[in-house]
Tab-separated table of C-alpha atoms in Angstrom:
chain	number	residue	atom	x	y	z
A	1	MET	CA	-11.817	48.835	-13.328
A	2	ALA	CA	-9.693	45.989	-13.100
A	3	GLN	CA	-10.472	42.892	-14.925
A	4	LEU	CA	-9.504	38.964	-14.467
A	5	LEU	CA	-9.272	36.703	-17.202
A	6	PHE	CA	-7.844	33.197	-17.939
A	7	SER	CA	-5.684	31.597	-20.311
A	8	THR	CA	-6.890	29.080	-23.028
A	9	PRO	CA	-5.180	26.257	-24.030
A	10	ALA	CA	-3.492	28.117	-26.800
A	11	PHE	CA	-1.478	29.833	-24.233
A	12	ARG	CA	2.253	28.174	-24.493
A	13	PRO	CA	4.720	30.089	-22.285
A	14	ASP	CA	7.326	27.620	-22.531
A	15	GLY	CA	6.199	25.489	-25.658
A	16	SER	CA	3.376	23.472	-23.742
A	17	SER	CA	-0.271	24.328	-23.374
A	18	VAL	CA	-1.115	25.770	-19.846
A	19	GLU	CA	-5.002	26.460	-19.153
A	20	ASN	CA	-6.837	28.497	-16.459
A	21	VAL	CA	-3.504	30.650	-15.468
A	22	PRO	CA	-5.132	34.043	-14.406
A	23	MET	CA	-4.135	37.433	-15.697
A	24	LEU	CA	-5.022	40.643	-14.347
A	25	LEU	CA	-5.880	43.660	-16.454
A	26	ASP	CA	-6.155	47.226	-15.564
A	27	ALA	CA	-9.001	49.516	-16.713
A	28	ARG	CA	-7.037	50.153	-19.730
A	29	MET	CA	-6.953	46.440	-20.605
A	30	ARG	CA	-3.345	46.570	-20.346
A	31	LEU	CA	-1.621	43.731	-18.113
A	32	VAL	CA	-1.066	44.500	-14.516
A	33	GLU	CA	2.538	43.521	-14.587
A	34	PRO	CA	3.632	42.861	-11.055
A	35	ALA	CA	0.276	41.078	-10.428
A	36	CYS	CA	0.683	38.989	-13.422
A	37	ALA	CA	4.262	38.091	-12.748
A	38	TRP	CA	3.213	36.927	-9.251
A	39	LEU	CA	0.318	34.884	-10.544
A	40	MET	CA	2.446	33.366	-13.393
A	41	HIS	CA	4.966	32.814	-10.739
A	42	VAL	CA	2.396	30.679	-8.809
A	43	ALA	CA	0.910	28.564	-11.813
A	44	LEU	CA	4.005	27.871	-13.517
A	45	VAL	CA	6.963	27.828	-10.882
A	46	ARG	CA	5.913	26.915	-7.535
A	47	GLY	CA	5.657	23.208	-6.737
A	48	ARG	CA	3.377	23.688	-4.132
A	49	THR	CA	0.792	25.226	-6.097
A	50	ARG	CA	-0.409	23.006	-8.782
A	51	SER	CA	-4.214	23.241	-8.473
A	52	PRO	CA	-5.873	25.706	-10.825
A	53	GLN	CA	-8.624	26.267	-8.092
A	54	THR	CA	-5.577	27.663	-6.158
A	55	TRP	CA	-4.737	29.771	-8.798
A	56	ARG	CA	-7.994	31.189	-9.219
A	57	THR	CA	-8.501	31.717	-5.336
A	58	TYR	CA	-5.210	33.629	-5.177
A	59	ALA	CA	-6.236	35.874	-8.412
A	60	GLU	CA	-9.770	36.716	-7.367
A	61	ALA	CA	-8.308	38.179	-3.924
A	62	LEU	CA	-5.617	40.093	-5.849
A	63	TYR	CA	-8.293	41.187	-8.190
A	64	ASP	CA	-10.485	42.563	-5.534
A	65	TRP	CA	-7.309	44.395	-3.730
A	66	TRP	CA	-6.633	45.914	-7.344
A	67	GLN	CA	-10.126	47.134	-7.771
A	68	THR	CA	-9.683	48.714	-4.226
A	69	LEU	CA	-6.394	50.454	-5.282
A	70	GLU	CA	-8.145	51.625	-8.558
A	71	ALA	CA	-11.218	52.921	-6.934
A	72	ASN	CA	-9.147	55.035	-4.180
A	73	GLY	CA	-6.530	56.034	-6.244
A	74	TRP	CA	-3.533	54.308	-4.462
A	75	ALA	CA	-0.489	53.133	-6.092
A	76	TRP	CA	0.042	49.302	-5.373
A	77	ASP	CA	3.494	49.991	-4.230
A	78	GLU	CA	2.791	52.839	-2.045
A	79	VAL	CA	0.531	51.719	0.605
A	80	GLY	CA	1.061	50.862	4.171
A	81	PRO	CA	-0.801	49.466	6.963
A	82	GLY	CA	-3.231	52.108	6.814
A	83	GLU	CA	-4.559	51.429	3.723
A	84	LEU	CA	-4.600	47.632	4.220
A	85	ALA	CA	-6.488	47.992	7.387
A	86	ALA	CA	-9.076	50.322	5.769
A	87	TYR	CA	-9.345	47.401	3.090
A	88	ARG	CA	-10.005	45.013	5.831
A	89	ASP	CA	-12.460	47.365	7.539
A	90	GLN	CA	-14.536	47.640	4.858
A	91	MET	CA	-14.954	43.818	4.271
A	92	LEU	CA	-16.111	43.720	7.894
A	93	ARG	CA	-18.806	45.785	7.058
A	94	PRO	CA	-22.508	44.671	5.869
A	95	ARG	CA	-22.536	44.266	2.140
A	96	GLY	CA	-25.065	45.676	-0.092
A	97	ASP	CA	-26.101	42.446	-1.928
A	98	SER	CA	-26.295	40.213	1.330
A	99	GLY	CA	-26.766	42.964	4.083
A	100	ARG	CA	-23.773	40.746	5.712
A	101	PRO	CA	-20.260	41.017	5.903
A	102	LEU	CA	-17.568	38.646	4.250
A	103	ALA	CA	-16.969	35.476	6.462
A	104	ARG	CA	-13.854	36.230	8.486
A	105	SER	CA	-12.247	33.504	7.136
A	106	THR	CA	-12.608	34.602	3.715
A	107	ILE	CA	-11.159	38.170	4.769
A	108	ASN	CA	-8.203	36.641	6.416
A	109	GLY	CA	-7.661	34.284	3.535
A	110	ARG	CA	-7.604	37.622	1.041
A	111	LEU	CA	-5.321	39.198	3.291
A	112	ARG	CA	-2.949	36.397	3.477
A	113	THR	CA	-2.830	36.327	-0.252
A	114	ILE	CA	-2.082	39.848	-0.591
A	115	GLY	CA	0.415	39.226	1.931
A	116	ARG	CA	2.192	36.681	-0.071
A	117	PHE	CA	1.999	38.804	-3.087
A	118	TYR	CA	3.696	41.692	-1.394
A	119	ARG	CA	6.537	39.508	0.306
A	120	TRP	CA	7.205	38.116	-3.118
A	121	SER	CA	7.535	41.446	-4.557
A	122	VAL	CA	10.379	42.662	-1.918
A	123	ALA	CA	12.140	39.057	-2.770
A	124	THR	CA	12.137	40.116	-6.287
A	125	GLY	CA	13.211	43.760	-5.759
A	126	LEU	CA	9.830	45.298	-6.945
A	127	MET	CA	9.633	46.951	-3.429
A	128	LYS	CA	11.875	47.614	-0.436
A	129	GLN	CA	9.799	46.405	2.281
A	130	VAL	CA	6.326	44.626	2.878
A	131	PRO	CA	3.403	47.032	3.721
A	132	PHE	CA	2.454	45.492	7.138
A	133	ALA	CA	4.053	43.794	9.896
A	134	SER	CA	3.742	40.509	11.560
A	135	GLN	CA	3.130	39.351	15.065
A	136	GLU	CA	3.758	36.096	17.107
A	137	ILE	CA	0.475	34.462	17.858
A	138	ALA	CA	-0.477	31.463	19.961
A	139	LEU	CA	-1.809	28.495	18.187
A	140	SER	CA	-5.262	27.285	19.335
A	141	ARG	CA	-5.190	24.591	22.127
A	142	SER	CA	-8.129	22.733	20.328
A	143	ARG	CA	-5.859	22.383	17.284
A	144	PRO	CA	-4.514	18.805	16.740
A	145	GLN	CA	-0.811	18.880	17.446
A	146	ALA	CA	1.742	18.015	14.717
A	147	PHE	CA	4.152	15.203	14.568
A	148	LEU	CA	7.042	15.757	16.694
A	149	ALA	CA	5.508	18.564	18.302
A	150	HIS	CA	7.416	17.791	21.391
A	151	VAL	CA	10.431	19.084	19.800
A	152	ASP	CA	8.823	22.061	18.180
A	153	ALA	CA	11.027	25.228	19.044
A	154	THR	CA	8.426	27.633	18.323
A	155	GLY	CA	6.717	27.041	21.804
A	156	GLY	CA	3.286	27.073	20.292
A	157	GLN	CA	3.787	30.451	18.399
A	158	ILE	CA	3.659	31.081	14.740
A	159	ARG	CA	4.254	34.631	12.936
A	160	ALA	CA	1.121	36.191	11.348
A	161	ASN	CA	-0.038	39.044	9.042
A	162	GLU	CA	-1.061	41.633	11.886
A	163	LEU	CA	-3.981	42.544	9.875
A	164	THR	CA	-5.842	39.193	10.079
A	165	VAL	CA	-8.820	39.247	12.142
A	166	ARG	CA	-9.847	36.725	15.243
A	167	HIS	CA	-11.496	33.817	13.527
A	168	MET	CA	-12.707	30.603	15.375
A	169	PRO	CA	-13.295	27.849	12.759
A	170	MET	CA	-16.374	26.366	13.147
A	171	LEU	CA	-16.733	22.405	12.918
A	172	PRO	CA	-17.787	20.708	9.772
A	173	ARG	CA	-21.556	20.054	10.031
A	174	PRO	CA	-22.355	16.621	8.567
A	175	LEU	CA	-25.915	16.260	6.885
A	176	ALA	CA	-28.360	14.029	8.693
A	177	PRO	CA	-29.712	10.933	6.229
A	178	GLU	CA	-33.212	12.540	6.352
A	179	ALA	CA	-32.164	15.802	5.070
A	180	ILE	CA	-30.066	14.024	2.356
A	181	ARG	CA	-33.111	11.992	1.290
A	182	ARG	CA	-35.410	15.161	1.357
A	183	ILE	CA	-32.898	16.989	-0.727
A	184	MET	CA	-32.622	14.070	-3.266
A	185	ALA	CA	-36.486	13.517	-3.316
A	186	ALA	CA	-37.099	15.846	-6.275
A	187	MET	CA	-33.908	15.212	-8.182
A	188	PRO	CA	-33.592	13.828	-11.645
A	189	ALA	CA	-31.510	10.779	-11.791
A	190	ARG	CA	-28.406	12.380	-12.869
A	191	ASP	CA	-28.361	14.932	-9.867
A	192	ARG	CA	-29.239	11.733	-7.499
A	193	LEU	CA	-26.344	9.750	-8.621
A	194	ILE	CA	-23.778	13.034	-8.114
A	195	VAL	CA	-25.073	12.962	-4.504
A	196	GLU	CA	-24.964	9.311	-4.347
A	197	TRP	CA	-21.103	9.523	-5.401
A	198	ALA	CA	-20.529	12.553	-3.188
A	199	VAL	CA	-21.917	11.131	-0.196
A	200	THR	CA	-20.015	7.578	-0.474
A	201	THR	CA	-16.951	8.634	-1.595
A	202	GLY	CA	-16.454	12.092	-0.072
A	203	ILE	CA	-15.281	13.690	-3.588
A	204	ARG	CA	-15.591	17.218	-4.134
A	205	ARG	CA	-17.454	19.107	-6.743
A	206	MET	CA	-14.706	19.311	-9.114
A	207	GLU	CA	-13.869	15.841	-8.495
A	208	VAL	CA	-17.301	15.140	-9.725
A	209	ALA	CA	-17.056	16.936	-12.831
A	210	GLY	CA	-13.941	15.390	-13.427
A	211	LEU	CA	-15.242	12.085	-13.565
A	212	THR	CA	-15.163	10.269	-17.030
A	213	VAL	CA	-17.074	7.500	-18.603
A	214	ARG	CA	-13.615	5.426	-18.245
A	215	HIS	CA	-13.676	5.422	-14.858
A	216	LEU	CA	-16.779	3.023	-15.021
A	217	LYS	CA	-14.506	0.412	-16.682
A	218	GLY	CA	-13.731	-1.578	-13.340
A	219	ALA	CA	-15.676	-4.628	-12.544
A	220	GLY	CA	-15.404	-7.421	-9.984
A	221	SER	CA	-17.506	-9.193	-7.220
A	222	GLU	CA	-16.382	-6.724	-4.284
A	223	PRO	CA	-18.958	-4.535	-2.792
A	224	MET	CA	-16.875	-1.834	-3.548
A	225	VAL	CA	-15.086	-0.768	-6.979
A	226	PRO	CA	-11.717	1.171	-6.843
A	227	VAL	CA	-11.805	4.066	-8.991
A	228	GLN	CA	-8.422	6.082	-9.454
A	229	ILE	CA	-9.160	10.084	-9.864
A	230	ASP	CA	-6.327	12.398	-11.050
A	231	GLU	CA	-8.712	15.657	-11.047
A	232	THR	CA	-8.303	16.713	-7.642
A	233	LYS	CA	-7.474	19.574	-5.424
A	234	GLY	CA	-3.526	19.890	-5.511
A	235	GLY	CA	-3.582	17.423	-8.169
A	236	ARG	CA	-2.715	14.222	-6.170
A	237	SER	CA	-4.253	11.385	-7.274
A	238	ARG	CA	-6.170	8.874	-5.138
A	239	ILE	CA	-8.480	5.841	-4.937
A	240	ILE	CA	-12.133	6.253	-4.116
A	241	TYR	CA	-14.243	3.131	-3.556
A	242	PRO	CA	-17.921	3.748	-4.883
A	243	PRO	CA	-20.102	1.047	-3.888
A	244	ALA	CA	-20.661	-1.414	-6.914
A	245	PRO	CA	-24.531	-1.198	-7.018
A	246	LEU	CA	-23.822	2.787	-7.429
A	247	VAL	CA	-21.233	2.132	-10.295
A	248	ASP	CA	-24.091	-0.194	-11.609
A	249	ARG	CA	-26.675	2.262	-11.902
A	250	THR	CA	-24.458	5.216	-13.125
A	251	ARG	CA	-23.476	2.635	-15.988
A	252	ALA	CA	-27.232	2.684	-16.583
A	253	TYR	CA	-27.413	6.240	-16.836
A	254	VAL	CA	-24.416	6.320	-19.329
A	255	ARG	CA	-26.255	4.022	-21.639
A	256	GLU	CA	-29.800	5.309	-21.268
A	257	GLU	CA	-30.284	9.104	-20.572
A	258	ARG	CA	-26.323	10.340	-21.320
A	259	ALA	CA	-26.636	8.412	-24.484
A	260	VAL	CA	-29.806	10.365	-25.419
A	261	LEU	CA	-27.947	13.792	-24.619
A	262	VAL	CA	-24.999	12.953	-26.793
A	263	ARG	CA	-27.017	11.816	-29.668
A	264	ARG	CA	-29.279	15.152	-29.362
A	265	ALA	CA	-26.127	17.208	-28.967
A	266	ALA	CA	-24.659	15.561	-32.121
A	267	THR	CA	-27.519	16.227	-34.293
A	268	LYS	CA	-26.843	20.202	-33.725
A	269	ARG	CA	-22.916	19.929	-33.734
A	270	ALA	CA	-20.310	17.797	-35.367
A	271	ASP	CA	-18.709	17.339	-31.620
A	272	ARG	CA	-17.431	14.040	-30.607
A	273	ASP	CA	-18.884	12.239	-27.493
A	274	PRO	CA	-17.574	13.924	-24.676
A	275	GLU	CA	-15.525	11.895	-22.066
A	276	ALA	CA	-16.959	13.667	-19.111
A	277	LEU	CA	-19.522	11.194	-17.209
A	278	PHE	CA	-22.164	13.820	-15.996
A	279	LEU	CA	-23.576	15.946	-18.923
A	280	THR	CA	-25.997	18.929	-18.831
A	281	CYS	CA	-29.139	18.906	-20.809
A	282	ARG	CA	-27.253	20.387	-23.650
A	283	GLY	CA	-24.742	17.331	-23.676
A	284	GLN	CA	-21.958	19.386	-22.484
A	285	PRO	CA	-19.769	18.448	-19.136
A	286	MET	CA	-20.880	19.715	-15.990
A	287	LYS	CA	-18.610	22.417	-14.472
A	288	PRO	CA	-17.550	22.350	-10.888
A	289	ARG	CA	-19.748	25.326	-10.198
A	290	ARG	CA	-22.775	23.637	-12.168
A	291	VAL	CA	-22.508	20.897	-9.803
A	292	GLY	CA	-22.612	23.023	-6.566
A	293	ALA	CA	-25.308	25.424	-7.797
A	294	MET	CA	-27.421	22.465	-8.671
A	295	PHE	CA	-27.127	20.849	-5.018
A	296	THR	CA	-27.615	24.204	-3.266
A	297	ALA	CA	-30.662	24.930	-5.435
A	298	ALA	CA	-32.038	21.351	-4.611
A	299	ALA	CA	-31.350	21.940	-0.770
A	300	GLU	CA	-33.114	25.211	-0.985
A	301	ALA	CA	-36.272	23.737	-2.467
A	302	ALA	CA	-36.254	21.301	0.120
A	303	GLY	CA	-35.915	23.468	2.901
A	304	VAL	CA	-32.410	22.565	4.099
A	305	THR	CA	-29.481	24.753	4.302
A	306	ALA	CA	-26.589	22.923	3.047
A	307	THR	CA	-23.708	23.325	0.337
A	308	PHE	CA	-22.248	20.346	-1.614
A	309	HIS	CA	-19.044	20.254	0.471
A	310	ALA	CA	-21.287	19.030	3.458
A	311	LEU	CA	-21.678	15.732	1.572
A	312	ARG	CA	-17.814	15.329	1.978
A	313	HIS	CA	-18.234	16.053	5.594
A	314	THR	CA	-21.178	13.417	5.865
A	315	PHE	CA	-18.971	11.041	4.266
A	316	ALA	CA	-15.829	11.717	6.400
A	317	ALA	CA	-17.475	11.747	9.822
A	318	ALA	CA	-19.535	8.621	8.991
A	319	MET	CA	-16.532	6.902	7.642
A	320	LEU	CA	-14.370	7.599	10.377
A	321	ARG	CA	-16.908	6.220	13.116
A	322	PHE	CA	-16.843	3.044	10.751
A	323	LEU	CA	-13.148	3.011	10.999
A	324	GLN	CA	-13.277	3.508	14.858
A	325	ARG	CA	-15.219	0.594	15.110
A	326	GLU	CA	-13.322	-1.454	12.586
A	327	ALA	CA	-9.839	-0.499	14.784
A	328	ARG	CA	-11.485	-2.555	17.767
A	329	ALA	CA	-11.036	-5.711	16.341
A	330	ASN	CA	-7.748	-5.062	14.222
A	331	PRO	CA	-5.557	-2.732	16.253
A	332	GLU	CA	-3.135	-2.306	13.650
A	333	LEU	CA	-5.526	-0.137	11.817
A	334	ASN	CA	-5.216	3.369	12.219
A	335	PRO	CA	-8.695	5.057	11.759
A	336	LEU	CA	-7.426	8.767	11.107
A	337	LEU	CA	-4.803	7.878	8.530
A	338	ALA	CA	-6.985	5.597	6.642
A	339	LEU	CA	-9.254	8.589	6.663
A	340	GLN	CA	-6.626	10.991	5.361
A	341	VAL	CA	-6.041	8.336	2.464
A	342	LEU	CA	-9.536	8.326	1.510
A	343	LEU	CA	-10.101	12.098	1.561
A	344	GLY	CA	-6.793	12.698	0.123
A	345	HIS	CA	-5.729	15.366	2.641
A	346	ALA	CA	-2.031	16.442	2.509
A	347	ASP	CA	-1.904	17.340	6.151
A	348	LEU	CA	-3.159	15.096	8.958
A	349	ALA	CA	-4.451	17.942	10.877
A	350	THR	CA	-7.120	18.679	8.467
A	351	THR	CA	-8.639	15.350	8.493
A	352	ALA	CA	-8.256	15.433	12.718
A	353	VAL	CA	-10.965	17.926	12.685
A	354	TYR	CA	-13.319	15.034	12.229
A	355	LEU	CA	-12.298	13.630	15.569
A	356	ARG	CA	-14.197	16.361	17.365
A	357	VAL	CA	-17.121	16.349	15.000
A	358	VAL	CA	-17.631	12.380	16.032
A	359	GLU	CA	-16.963	13.565	19.586
A	360	THR	CA	-19.511	16.463	19.545
A	361	ASP	CA	-22.686	14.557	17.880
A	362	LEU	CA	-21.867	10.949	18.248
A	363	SER	CA	-25.764	10.249	17.908
A	364	ALA	CA	-26.144	11.893	14.363
A	365	ILE	CA	-23.038	10.169	13.032
A	366	GLU	CA	-23.940	6.791	14.343
A	367	ALA	CA	-26.938	7.203	12.282
A	368	SER	CA	-25.626	8.287	9.398
A	369	VAL	CA	-23.202	5.189	9.507
A	370	ASP	CA	-26.361	2.740	10.202
A	371	ASP	CA	-28.444	4.503	7.511
A	372	LEU	CA	-26.229	5.724	4.699
A	373	TYR	CA	-23.908	2.862	5.015
A	374	ALA	CA	-25.962	-0.178	5.912
A	375	ALA	CA	-25.807	-2.186	2.573
A	376	LEU	CA	-22.224	-1.789	2.905
A	377	LEU	CA	-20.798	-2.214	6.294
């Protein structure tokens, strides 16, 4: 069966090192040339896909599709709507490992990625036409209107892959303060700090893993410490504002617990002190998947259904409510635009979903503001 691999720092296609570029191999360990050519194009050429996480997402979707091609004996460039529809329908059936089908958002994401690959194949002359049709669909009325929507000539219609399934996105679900306290209750110091960084700044798990000791150098008398992070989704740097007491507690972790891990690792290997802020028990940098798995396990142990990303939703909803309060006294403040900057969203429509979250469950959001941010606001 096909295998998915990723490049190491030794990969230097244009003379400079490029890590984590996906590569797809067939059952005989040969490069799947059309798939690899597209993945290289995505990783090295396209300006809008600079995130290795995006490369991985695209690669995993193409990898799953290539496994389906091999299992059914289909040639990648001879499939049509029937084969793609069969692939979609298979994903809609309950899976043996979980007893549930894949989420519709996951199914649509895979189909859209496959569509991107085939459209690129046509554009580069590898195929004559894409193996699926597109159709006009109406945008949801609940979707926030784009800027200058009043001069939009599309009439609220977009063209979409006809194979995608109807999907009603669920609103983000912030965690109640009590649920967060239950999850943190049995956590060691390092994990509690990670949760606090996430819930007070809204950083993602990959951004937590990208924090370094150098990020704690800032000092001052302000209640919040500006920290610039560069390891972000899409590679767009932004400033986050952890509270000063949290930065102080993190410095204590570095001096005490982290220092012990570094010394212990140094006695076994000649490795230098890693730059990563949060380390495993073996003194290695925590990876994003490790951060997410740590939180999920702690949530399950506390009887709470939640993922690490729920902490970002909690921050976003609580901060939007706070900014709305501040805007009453400062009319020049735009709460949604301010939140967009804090979250690092490229599209304001992505941020606007939190308006509906606040409107839907204002009591829970008020509790989050009052309880989680009482020391700051």
